XYZ file of C-alpha atoms in Angstrom:
711
model
C 110.002 119.865 106.542
C 110.890 123.564 106.949
C 109.664 125.821 104.157
C 110.683 129.375 105.169
C 113.016 129.673 102.193
C 109.986 129.696 99.945
C 109.575 133.477 99.971
C 113.128 133.976 98.736
C 112.230 132.240 95.490
C 108.559 133.048 95.027
C 108.939 136.475 93.439
C 109.353 135.072 89.968
C 105.799 133.726 89.911
C 103.923 136.570 91.606
C 103.161 138.242 88.311
C 101.856 135.021 86.856
C 99.510 134.649 89.806
C 98.296 138.222 89.463
C 99.502 139.190 92.952
C 101.547 142.112 94.178
C 104.215 141.467 96.783
C 102.067 143.170 99.408
C 99.063 141.012 98.506
C 101.221 137.921 98.714
C 102.558 138.775 102.151
C 99.074 139.399 103.522
C 98.299 135.738 102.914
C 100.465 135.013 105.950
C 103.682 133.173 106.610
C 102.117 129.771 106.069
C 103.664 128.508 102.865
C 107.295 127.462 102.665
C 109.530 125.842 100.095
C 111.143 122.440 100.225
C 114.926 122.607 100.543
C 115.575 120.258 97.647
C 119.053 119.756 96.287
C 119.608 120.540 92.583
C 120.205 116.857 91.918
C 116.905 115.729 93.435
C 115.413 112.746 91.649
C 112.109 112.365 93.518
C 109.816 115.271 94.341
C 106.452 115.213 96.104
C 103.794 117.792 96.910
C 101.213 116.566 99.429
C 98.069 118.587 100.186
C 95.559 117.753 102.920
C 92.754 119.912 104.333
C 90.630 119.083 107.370
C 89.781 122.450 108.924
C 87.595 124.183 106.373
C 86.248 127.412 107.820
C 82.816 127.750 106.231
C 81.880 124.139 105.529
C 81.895 121.015 107.738
C 85.401 119.934 108.673
C 86.897 116.677 107.488
C 88.994 114.485 109.771
C 91.116 112.133 107.658
C 92.994 114.347 105.202
C 96.013 115.043 107.422
C 96.245 111.317 108.130
C 96.361 110.779 104.363
C 99.326 113.135 104.119
C 101.030 111.244 106.933
C 100.329 107.897 105.247
C 101.894 109.147 102.037
C 104.881 110.739 103.784
C 105.799 107.542 105.622
C 105.448 105.503 102.433
C 107.444 107.886 100.229
C 110.234 108.228 102.770
C 110.709 104.618 103.790
C 109.493 102.560 100.816
C 110.103 104.839 97.826
C 113.351 106.496 98.866
C 112.205 110.134 98.888
C 114.277 112.475 101.047
C 112.451 114.630 103.585
C 113.647 117.836 101.946
C 112.012 116.833 98.668
C 108.557 116.270 100.179
C 106.593 119.509 100.525
C 103.381 119.322 102.547
C 100.599 121.918 102.582
C 97.990 121.298 105.270
C 94.928 123.228 106.438
C 95.634 126.992 106.441
C 98.688 126.553 104.183
C 96.615 124.983 101.409
C 95.151 127.995 99.613
C 94.646 127.941 95.864
C 97.517 130.358 95.289
C 99.874 128.391 97.510
C 99.042 125.081 95.813
C 99.544 126.507 92.332
C 102.727 128.266 93.400
C 104.105 125.092 94.931
C 103.512 123.162 91.712
C 105.302 125.834 89.705
C 108.202 126.307 92.105
C 108.773 123.101 94.080
C 107.914 120.796 91.192
C 108.218 122.893 88.047
C 111.569 124.543 88.723
C 113.262 121.435 90.077
C 111.929 118.502 88.062
C 114.190 117.401 85.228
C 113.934 114.684 82.623
C 113.678 111.212 84.206
C 112.929 112.654 87.655
C 109.878 111.319 89.459
C 107.091 113.602 90.678
C 104.121 112.776 92.903
C 101.217 115.109 93.724
C 98.591 114.165 96.322
C 95.372 115.942 97.321
C 92.950 115.010 100.102
C 90.037 117.335 100.714
C 86.700 118.402 99.314
C 85.876 118.427 95.625
C 82.899 120.018 93.896
C 81.437 121.240 90.605
C 81.573 124.933 89.740
C 80.351 127.221 86.970
C 83.078 128.664 84.766
C 80.775 130.755 82.551
C 77.262 132.048 82.123
C 75.928 128.877 80.503
C 74.418 126.115 82.613
C 76.624 123.647 80.735
C 79.920 125.336 81.640
C 80.417 123.397 84.856
C 83.741 121.792 85.729
C 85.320 119.698 88.456
C 87.252 121.640 91.080
C 89.247 121.058 94.254
C 88.150 123.074 97.285
C 91.138 124.828 98.913
C 91.223 126.454 102.334
C 90.460 129.986 101.101
C 88.158 131.909 103.427
C 85.939 133.093 100.558
C 85.627 129.606 99.134
C 81.907 129.281 99.791
C 80.383 132.737 100.059
C 77.722 131.903 97.500
C 78.826 134.430 94.869
C 82.497 134.042 93.904
C 84.547 131.000 94.874
C 88.305 130.603 94.792
C 88.455 126.951 93.772
C 91.303 125.164 92.025
C 89.982 123.715 88.784
C 90.903 120.111 88.130
C 91.744 121.230 84.590
C 94.239 123.759 85.969
C 95.875 121.162 88.180
C 96.221 118.586 85.413
C 97.508 121.210 82.981
C 100.206 122.264 85.442
C 101.260 118.689 86.110
C 101.347 117.807 82.401
C 103.714 120.705 81.787
C 106.433 119.378 84.122
C 109.678 118.460 82.356
C 109.609 114.764 83.189
C 107.569 111.841 81.950
C 107.214 110.298 85.413
C 104.425 112.350 86.966
C 101.685 110.794 89.098
C 98.753 112.466 90.839
C 96.676 110.861 93.598
C 93.314 112.581 94.125
C 91.384 111.387 97.179
C 88.352 113.552 96.560
C 85.118 113.520 94.572
C 82.972 116.084 92.837
C 79.315 115.099 93.095
C 77.407 114.620 96.332
C 74.704 111.984 96.615
C 71.234 113.228 97.427
C 70.832 110.392 99.922
C 71.702 111.070 103.587
C 75.332 110.747 104.626
C 75.836 107.220 106.017
C 76.958 106.649 109.593
C 80.696 106.271 110.113
C 81.581 107.576 106.656
C 82.047 111.145 105.494
C 81.973 112.024 101.818
C 84.587 114.364 100.364
C 82.138 116.104 98.043
C 80.494 119.494 98.332
C 77.140 120.170 96.667
C 77.300 122.193 93.480
C 76.178 125.785 94.002
C 73.568 127.086 91.589
C 74.763 130.677 91.940
C 78.499 130.634 92.712
C 80.998 131.340 89.958
C 84.712 130.798 89.812
C 86.999 133.712 90.597
C 88.309 135.564 87.553
C 91.912 135.079 88.731
C 91.619 131.297 88.444
C 90.154 131.510 84.937
C 92.880 133.932 83.868
C 95.534 131.704 85.372
C 94.155 128.702 83.456
C 94.175 130.683 80.209
C 97.766 131.733 80.862
C 99.127 128.250 81.439
C 97.185 126.895 78.470
C 99.165 129.194 76.203
C 102.500 129.213 78.040
C 102.731 125.656 79.400
C 102.292 123.075 76.622
C 101.815 119.448 77.743
C 105.104 117.562 77.934
C 104.442 114.313 79.804
C 101.912 111.483 79.966
C 100.450 112.220 83.379
C 99.017 109.305 85.377
C 96.140 110.157 87.722
C 94.933 107.716 90.381
C 91.434 108.734 91.420
C 89.451 107.718 94.481
C 86.400 107.017 92.322
C 85.999 105.555 88.856
C 82.821 107.420 87.910
C 81.613 110.984 88.628
C 78.570 109.877 90.607
C 80.626 107.888 93.128
C 81.483 109.859 96.289
C 84.913 109.386 97.860
C 84.740 108.649 101.558
C 86.830 108.884 104.680
C 86.225 106.534 107.584
C 86.741 106.498 111.317
C 89.051 103.674 112.341
C 90.485 102.717 115.721
C 91.797 106.046 116.995
C 92.086 107.907 113.676
C 90.309 108.785 110.437
C 91.660 108.307 106.914
C 90.546 108.370 103.309
C 89.447 104.913 102.202
C 91.348 105.210 98.926
C 94.584 106.596 100.370
C 94.683 104.093 103.230
C 94.021 101.092 100.970
C 96.482 102.333 98.330
C 99.378 103.116 100.652
C 98.903 99.928 102.670
C 99.144 97.741 99.592
C 102.207 99.607 98.326
C 104.015 98.744 101.581
C 103.540 95.042 100.853
C 103.735 94.812 97.072
C 106.694 94.178 94.772
C 107.855 96.025 91.623
C 106.925 93.126 89.342
C 103.195 93.402 90.031
C 100.936 95.255 87.641
C 98.634 98.252 87.966
C 95.698 95.878 87.417
C 96.724 93.883 90.492
C 97.100 97.116 92.466
C 93.578 98.237 91.587
C 92.155 94.805 92.331
C 93.653 94.837 95.827
C 92.597 98.430 96.539
C 89.035 97.742 95.360
C 88.826 94.630 97.523
C 90.172 96.470 100.567
C 87.694 99.342 100.191
C 84.837 96.849 99.806
C 85.812 94.952 102.951
C 85.882 98.225 104.885
C 82.317 98.973 103.800
C 82.960 101.550 101.087
C 81.109 101.408 97.787
C 83.592 103.454 95.749
C 85.917 101.886 93.201
C 89.205 103.583 92.198
C 89.791 104.995 88.738
C 92.778 105.652 86.496
C 93.337 108.510 84.053
C 96.301 108.122 81.717
C 97.365 108.570 78.105
C 99.497 105.438 78.212
C 98.531 102.423 76.125
C 97.418 99.266 77.954
C 97.813 100.796 81.444
C 96.494 97.645 83.121
C 99.627 95.738 82.081
C 102.030 98.428 83.267
C 104.169 97.511 86.247
C 103.696 99.259 89.576
C 107.381 100.217 89.470
C 106.686 102.385 86.401
C 104.629 104.696 88.642
C 105.928 104.030 92.139
C 109.691 103.460 92.706
C 109.661 100.563 95.167
C 113.261 100.676 96.369
C 113.176 98.785 99.664
C 111.914 95.393 100.787
C 108.267 94.817 101.586
C 107.252 95.721 105.126
C 104.307 95.987 107.474
C 105.831 98.641 109.742
C 108.722 101.048 110.190
C 110.651 102.313 113.221
C 109.811 105.930 114.040
C 111.912 106.382 117.176
C 113.791 104.307 119.723
C 115.096 104.595 123.269
C 118.299 102.615 123.768
C 118.147 102.922 127.551
C 114.674 101.398 127.936
C 115.040 99.240 124.817
C 111.712 100.450 123.468
C 110.693 101.764 120.075
C 107.735 103.565 118.542
C 106.692 102.007 115.248
C 104.298 102.915 112.408
C 101.908 100.153 111.296
C 100.844 101.569 107.923
C 101.701 98.340 106.082
C 99.192 96.152 107.927
C 95.828 95.569 106.213
C 93.416 98.210 107.603
C 90.935 95.689 109.007
C 93.804 93.813 110.710
C 95.482 96.880 112.211
C 92.373 97.693 114.257
C 92.726 94.408 116.163
C 96.498 94.042 116.188
C 97.064 92.891 119.730
C 99.632 93.153 122.482
C 102.231 90.432 122.023
C 102.380 90.662 118.234
C 105.960 90.450 116.980
C 107.838 92.066 114.138
C 111.422 91.706 112.986
C 114.035 93.747 111.178
C 115.799 92.284 108.158
C 118.860 91.753 110.360
C 116.894 89.705 112.902
C 116.125 92.035 115.819
C 112.627 91.398 117.149
C 110.116 93.877 118.547
C 107.084 92.861 120.575
C 104.015 95.111 120.702
C 103.242 96.420 124.195
C 100.498 98.883 123.295
C 98.886 100.398 120.211
C 97.140 103.692 119.505
C 95.791 104.062 115.996
C 98.593 103.461 113.518
C 101.418 103.662 116.059
C 102.567 101.082 118.579
C 104.994 101.017 121.479
C 107.258 97.978 121.310
C 109.911 96.279 123.405
C 113.154 95.453 121.610
C 114.361 91.901 122.226
C 117.507 89.998 121.165
C 119.087 93.203 119.860
C 122.591 93.007 118.401
C 124.752 95.417 120.469
C 126.884 96.075 117.395
C 123.831 97.005 115.308
C 121.478 99.176 117.378
C 117.987 99.727 116.049
C 117.756 102.758 113.759
C 114.920 105.134 112.956
C 113.565 104.265 109.534
C 114.325 100.548 109.710
C 111.648 98.425 108.065
C 109.808 95.747 110.028
C 108.112 92.564 108.883
C 105.402 90.705 110.778
C 106.310 87.337 112.310
C 103.580 86.770 114.946
C 100.022 88.125 114.881
C 98.021 88.256 118.113
C 94.263 88.715 117.769
C 91.740 88.964 120.616
C 89.251 86.117 120.917
C 86.532 88.502 122.053
C 85.771 90.300 118.783
C 82.266 91.547 118.094
C 80.523 93.048 115.110
C 80.325 96.842 115.475
C 76.992 98.202 114.258
C 76.106 101.893 114.033
C 72.548 103.135 114.378
C 71.385 104.952 111.265
C 70.921 108.691 111.445
C 67.315 108.394 110.278
C 66.180 106.483 113.360
C 63.920 108.368 115.760
C 64.810 108.604 119.443
C 62.375 105.867 120.482
C 63.664 103.612 117.694
C 67.227 104.098 118.910
C 66.185 103.212 122.462
C 64.432 100.053 121.251
C 67.408 99.115 119.077
C 69.843 99.570 121.957
C 67.691 97.335 124.135
C 67.409 94.658 121.436
C 71.142 94.635 120.687
C 71.855 94.234 124.409
C 70.446 90.711 124.119
C 73.143 89.706 121.611
C 76.158 91.517 123.084
C 78.361 88.468 122.520
C 77.957 89.065 118.804
C 77.123 92.738 118.289
C 78.136 96.015 119.919
C 76.636 99.393 119.095
C 79.256 101.799 117.768
C 80.201 104.634 120.094
C 80.434 108.140 118.655
C 84.244 107.992 118.442
C 84.291 104.435 117.098
C 84.180 103.157 113.541
C 81.526 100.639 112.499
C 81.349 97.504 110.376
C 77.717 97.940 109.335
C 74.717 100.188 109.930
C 71.239 99.289 111.174
C 68.711 101.726 109.773
C 65.623 102.406 107.685
C 65.175 102.268 103.930
C 64.890 105.766 102.545
C 62.001 105.087 100.160
C 59.968 103.168 102.765
C 61.081 104.455 106.188
C 59.015 101.902 108.077
C 61.238 99.056 106.814
C 64.449 98.204 108.667
C 67.565 96.783 107.054
C 71.327 96.348 107.386
C 73.494 98.720 105.368
C 77.155 98.849 104.493
C 79.043 101.760 106.022
C 78.914 103.287 102.549
C 75.117 103.382 102.723
C 74.193 100.474 100.439
C 71.465 98.153 101.782
C 72.539 94.532 102.182
C 70.468 92.307 99.908
C 67.648 90.334 101.505
C 67.885 92.062 104.891
C 64.932 94.478 104.566
C 61.871 93.591 106.622
C 58.155 94.092 106.115
C 56.426 97.447 106.367
C 55.463 98.217 109.952
C 57.941 95.804 111.512
C 58.947 96.667 115.085
C 62.600 97.487 115.771
C 63.076 94.631 118.242
C 61.462 92.164 115.846
C 63.756 93.367 113.049
C 66.887 92.852 115.136
C 65.743 89.381 116.185
C 65.098 88.558 112.521
C 68.542 89.827 111.526
C 70.496 88.094 114.303
C 71.549 85.152 112.057
C 72.809 87.653 109.477
C 74.817 89.455 112.150
C 76.417 86.098 113.002
C 77.391 85.630 109.357
C 78.868 89.116 109.134
C 80.848 88.522 112.325
C 82.133 85.225 110.930
C 83.389 86.986 107.804
C 85.026 89.649 109.946
C 86.926 86.936 111.812
C 88.240 85.053 108.797
C 89.211 88.325 107.068
C 91.511 88.991 110.042
C 93.641 86.050 108.924
C 94.623 87.771 105.653
C 98.421 87.918 105.350
C 99.460 87.753 101.708
C 102.184 90.320 102.316
C 103.648 88.827 105.495
C 103.179 85.052 105.171
C 106.380 83.033 104.912
C 104.546 79.980 103.669
C 105.486 79.909 99.955
C 102.357 79.291 97.883
C 100.824 80.495 94.640
C 97.085 80.253 93.997
C 95.260 80.936 90.729
C 91.532 81.318 90.193
C 90.813 79.838 86.768
C 87.903 79.642 84.368
C 88.054 76.196 82.775
C 86.629 74.600 79.657
C 87.108 71.346 77.766
C 89.794 73.011 75.671
C 91.797 75.179 78.065
C 91.797 77.231 81.246
C 92.188 80.993 81.734
C 93.578 82.715 84.813
C 91.113 85.220 86.242
C 93.366 86.278 89.102
C 96.386 85.032 90.972
C 97.741 85.553 94.474
C 101.159 84.605 95.791
C 103.018 84.969 99.050
C 106.645 85.996 99.106
C 109.085 83.212 98.307
C 112.390 84.353 99.779
C 113.677 85.711 103.060
C 114.144 89.215 101.641
C 110.506 89.638 100.801
C 110.752 89.013 97.070
C 108.095 87.352 94.958
C 107.014 87.017 91.364
C 104.270 88.964 89.693
C 100.684 88.532 90.782
C 98.210 88.437 87.944
C 94.721 89.794 87.565
C 92.959 89.449 84.245
C 89.918 91.667 83.979
C 87.757 93.346 81.391
C 87.948 96.645 83.258
C 90.797 98.285 85.063
C 88.535 100.114 87.460
C 86.654 97.109 88.805
C 87.289 93.777 90.435
C 87.893 90.872 88.021
C 84.823 89.643 86.169
C 83.737 86.224 84.892
C 80.636 85.289 82.863
C 77.627 83.685 84.513
C 77.476 79.916 84.137
C 81.269 79.566 83.981
C 83.032 76.491 85.328
C 85.699 77.535 87.820
C 88.519 76.058 89.848
C 91.425 77.048 92.068
C 94.963 75.920 91.280
C 97.184 75.734 94.395
C 100.956 75.399 94.015
C 102.965 74.420 97.079
C 106.317 76.146 96.526
C 107.746 75.065 99.884
C 109.224 71.972 101.483
C 106.328 71.190 103.852
C 102.882 69.721 103.138
C 100.044 72.241 103.348
C 96.319 71.966 104.103
C 93.534 74.055 102.562
C 90.231 75.564 103.615
C 87.976 77.975 101.698
C 85.203 80.188 103.089
C 83.527 83.272 101.701
C 80.576 85.587 101.174
C 78.287 86.381 98.266
C 76.941 89.872 97.653
C 73.885 89.227 99.825
C 76.383 88.463 102.606
C 75.457 84.775 102.670
C 78.320 82.533 103.775
C 79.717 79.717 101.637
C 82.425 77.113 102.130
C 84.237 74.420 100.202
C 83.106 70.975 101.362
C 85.741 68.334 100.526
C 83.381 65.359 100.700
C 84.742 61.866 100.204
C 82.394 58.948 99.527
C 84.115 55.613 100.176
C 83.717 52.861 97.624
C 81.978 49.600 98.542
C 85.345 47.852 98.548
C 86.671 50.238 101.187
C 83.860 49.927 103.687
C 80.403 48.540 104.102
C 79.261 51.904 105.436
C 79.474 54.324 102.527
C 78.377 57.328 104.552
C 80.254 60.381 103.170
C 82.841 62.132 105.258
C 84.952 65.281 104.992
C 88.607 64.816 104.191
C 91.596 67.101 104.605
C 92.751 68.804 101.411
C 96.498 68.191 101.310
C 99.125 69.472 98.853
C 102.525 67.815 99.071
C 105.763 69.850 98.820
C 106.440 70.973 95.261
C 103.070 69.706 94.042
C 100.034 71.380 92.480
C 96.390 70.712 93.325
C 93.270 71.800 91.452
C 90.012 72.088 93.367
C 87.137 71.576 93.157
C 87.596 68.709 90.732
C 85.728 69.369 87.501
C 84.204 66.463 85.610
C 80.906 65.755 83.913
C 79.069 65.015 87.149
C 80.819 67.131 89.732
C 82.469 70.539 89.751
C 82.129 74.215 90.530
C 79.625 75.758 88.157
C 78.671 79.405 88.675
C 74.994 80.260 88.825
C 73.099 81.823 85.943
C 72.585 85.103 87.788
C 75.005 87.932 88.436
C 76.557 88.240 91.881
C 79.673 89.389 93.720
C 81.850 86.809 95.464
C 84.552 87.170 98.088
C 86.548 84.058 98.986
C 89.182 83.633 101.681
C 91.532 80.757 100.897
C 93.295 79.768 104.119
C 96.368 77.529 104.087
C 98.070 75.906 107.072
C 100.941 73.567 107.821
C 98.631 71.543 110.086
C 95.268 69.859 109.462
C 92.025 71.813 109.970
C 90.768 69.338 112.533
C 88.278 71.541 114.381
C 87.075 73.276 111.218
C 86.247 70.003 109.479
C 84.432 68.827 112.593
C 82.332 72.007 112.568
C 81.539 71.608 108.863
C 80.653 67.947 109.323
C 78.305 68.596 112.232
C 75.484 70.230 110.284
C 75.692 69.216 106.642
C 75.733 66.164 104.425
C 76.013 66.227 100.635
C 73.140 65.789 98.226
C 73.269 64.459 94.707
C 73.166 67.918 93.101
C 75.241 69.821 95.670
C 77.910 72.217 94.471
C 81.343 71.728 96.091
C 81.257 75.395 97.165
C 77.878 75.711 98.831
C 76.068 77.524 101.675
C 77.628 77.517 105.118
C 75.096 77.112 107.918
C 77.113 77.377 111.133
C 79.371 80.141 109.830
C 80.392 81.674 113.163
C 81.338 78.287 114.622
C 83.408 77.534 111.521
C 85.178 80.915 111.665
C 86.115 80.433 115.308
C 87.305 76.898 114.550
C 89.464 78.203 111.699
C 91.234 80.633 114.002
C 91.700 77.943 116.626
C 93.212 75.554 114.069
C 95.663 78.257 112.936
C 96.469 79.000 116.572
C 97.160 75.315 117.216
C 99.338 75.085 114.099
C 101.533 77.992 115.150
C 102.827 76.645 118.487
C 104.297 80.051 119.342
C 106.110 80.516 122.630
C 103.669 82.617 124.607
C 104.721 86.000 125.989
C 104.072 86.298 129.714
C 101.650 89.172 129.120
C 99.540 87.301 126.558
C 96.920 84.753 127.600
C 95.961 82.040 125.137
C 92.531 82.062 126.761
C 92.043 85.615 125.515
C 94.026 85.611 122.274
C 94.729 83.734 119.070
C 98.478 83.649 118.392
C 99.428 83.041 114.752
C 102.909 82.478 113.282
C 103.467 83.705 109.696
C 105.616 80.623 109.044
C 102.598 78.377 109.518
C 99.737 80.007 107.653
C 98.786 81.964 104.558
C 95.413 83.581 103.924
C 94.629 84.961 100.462
C 91.603 86.986 99.396
C 89.862 86.478 96.044
C 87.094 88.927 95.143
C 85.393 88.782 91.749
C 82.196 89.759 89.979
C 80.009 87.291 88.092
C 78.294 89.122 85.206
């Protein structure tokens, strides 16, 4: 968006900023105003800074701005002229404050909607002589930001005060930053958006004077809602390297879910999905919410974000009628799926035109338009929904080598990983990772597996003095488990599945049952669905259930075809589990009462509860706290190969839980994908080989993620 008209209107706020016209002009022609019409109903100010001059550069903040711009334009109905972006050298403290006052403050009226977004560094800064007068601040692009004496930061208090003074009660801020830096080393593949607090630097007098001015002249008017990348001050917000691009974990997870959600879902459901997505990507941060509203967890998403269009996984960016090709944006696909979204995948417009993916770079793909209606040519901005997902069969676990490894240790690790290349690849410098192999900080001679966020995986640390090659051999079964989970996570398609189902995770007792969380696919051709539910004791965390609880899933088949079920998952020590649907024949049925695994079938319009809970058999949670992540996979065809894989290595015992450890996890994961591939029966594109790819049809499968904490 062009912003040159900004200087024609900025004079009215120069005095408030403490700047002369000459001082203002010396800042450079980098800040421009949005050309918003007087009747504008939706205004946005998006700030992203990568290229800091005196501190290490970030790499995902401009992507965050792009993610938000695409979402606001195509899903929320913002016009381009009402979205003002300040990136890199444009994003000085004065420019940001001026933009809030002019672009937002002068134009926003009652009932208008305002969104502010910031991606960049945050820090803590002294605002007085006392050691206790330290406040949160955003780090702008200013050249004197980190000279060690006086810093030109934007106080979080100033920002929130400005936003609360806007003349509308629909103001939302998204802050993908954090303020405290961990003392532990920065993990591989993840960069924290926190700067260490300076012991000597003080805030510029101009910022303190500006804050004092707005505190007296700008009384709070609205109930501002702030979505934060972290729920607690000690959590660092991270950005991650993906396939061809970097992005903030929080912004990517948030915007992706908003592409696929519906207005009837609640803020609690939103936070549950975002938390789960960040966890699956390897981040340890959990999002937070700051608001004056009562019971914010029950508020609808539509009260903050105006979801005007249908759900989508992609949008058309440009098209060439002559070659019948189009460039599309894939921001609505789950992040872990987008990285492996293969050639041959298909998407469709609401009017029925289909596009087939020919190549992909990062978040954009080149597609071929097929069966186009000559009377309705494809248009830029048209939304696209997934109909066929193509995934490569040759997917490995990507492991980064920890920064604390010595050169000889890295050589030994590279040699050891070469022996298991069918399972694990070492991350290249420009490649994101799934996990990190490194040393424990407190005992450097012990090797372990870490999340990308730097947390050690439980029960993976070896003995003191263990050799690198021995450690990798010891951890090979765990790498297989992690790869298995990576594969079944790639089936997730709650937003795109056209198999109408609703699944509830319930805590049951002799008296009643309580829904802990609920997931549902869309139930009509236009992408509509009813509200998903998540009941939790805390808005900022995944749902919680007490230890020792008796649990069950309730599956409702809302369609006209029978469906089959399979459940796999991980606990917080990354141990695999699965649901074993054992059936023990009675003596009347057969003389051989050897147990066997049966298909779990739900007839059209029927409801099934599993595992069955009675006095002798059921799903009883352990008496210790743990984190659980389950993938419930549903198909229109039996899980023939998966059941065979489960049956091959395990038989039930008298005290076995129905959801119990999975031994041959990688074999089961590969069998799951093959069963879904067989169920889809998609007509194969000439450029796609079934020997190299799994081809999945959204009409034939649904895969829902349930993540919860046992406390």
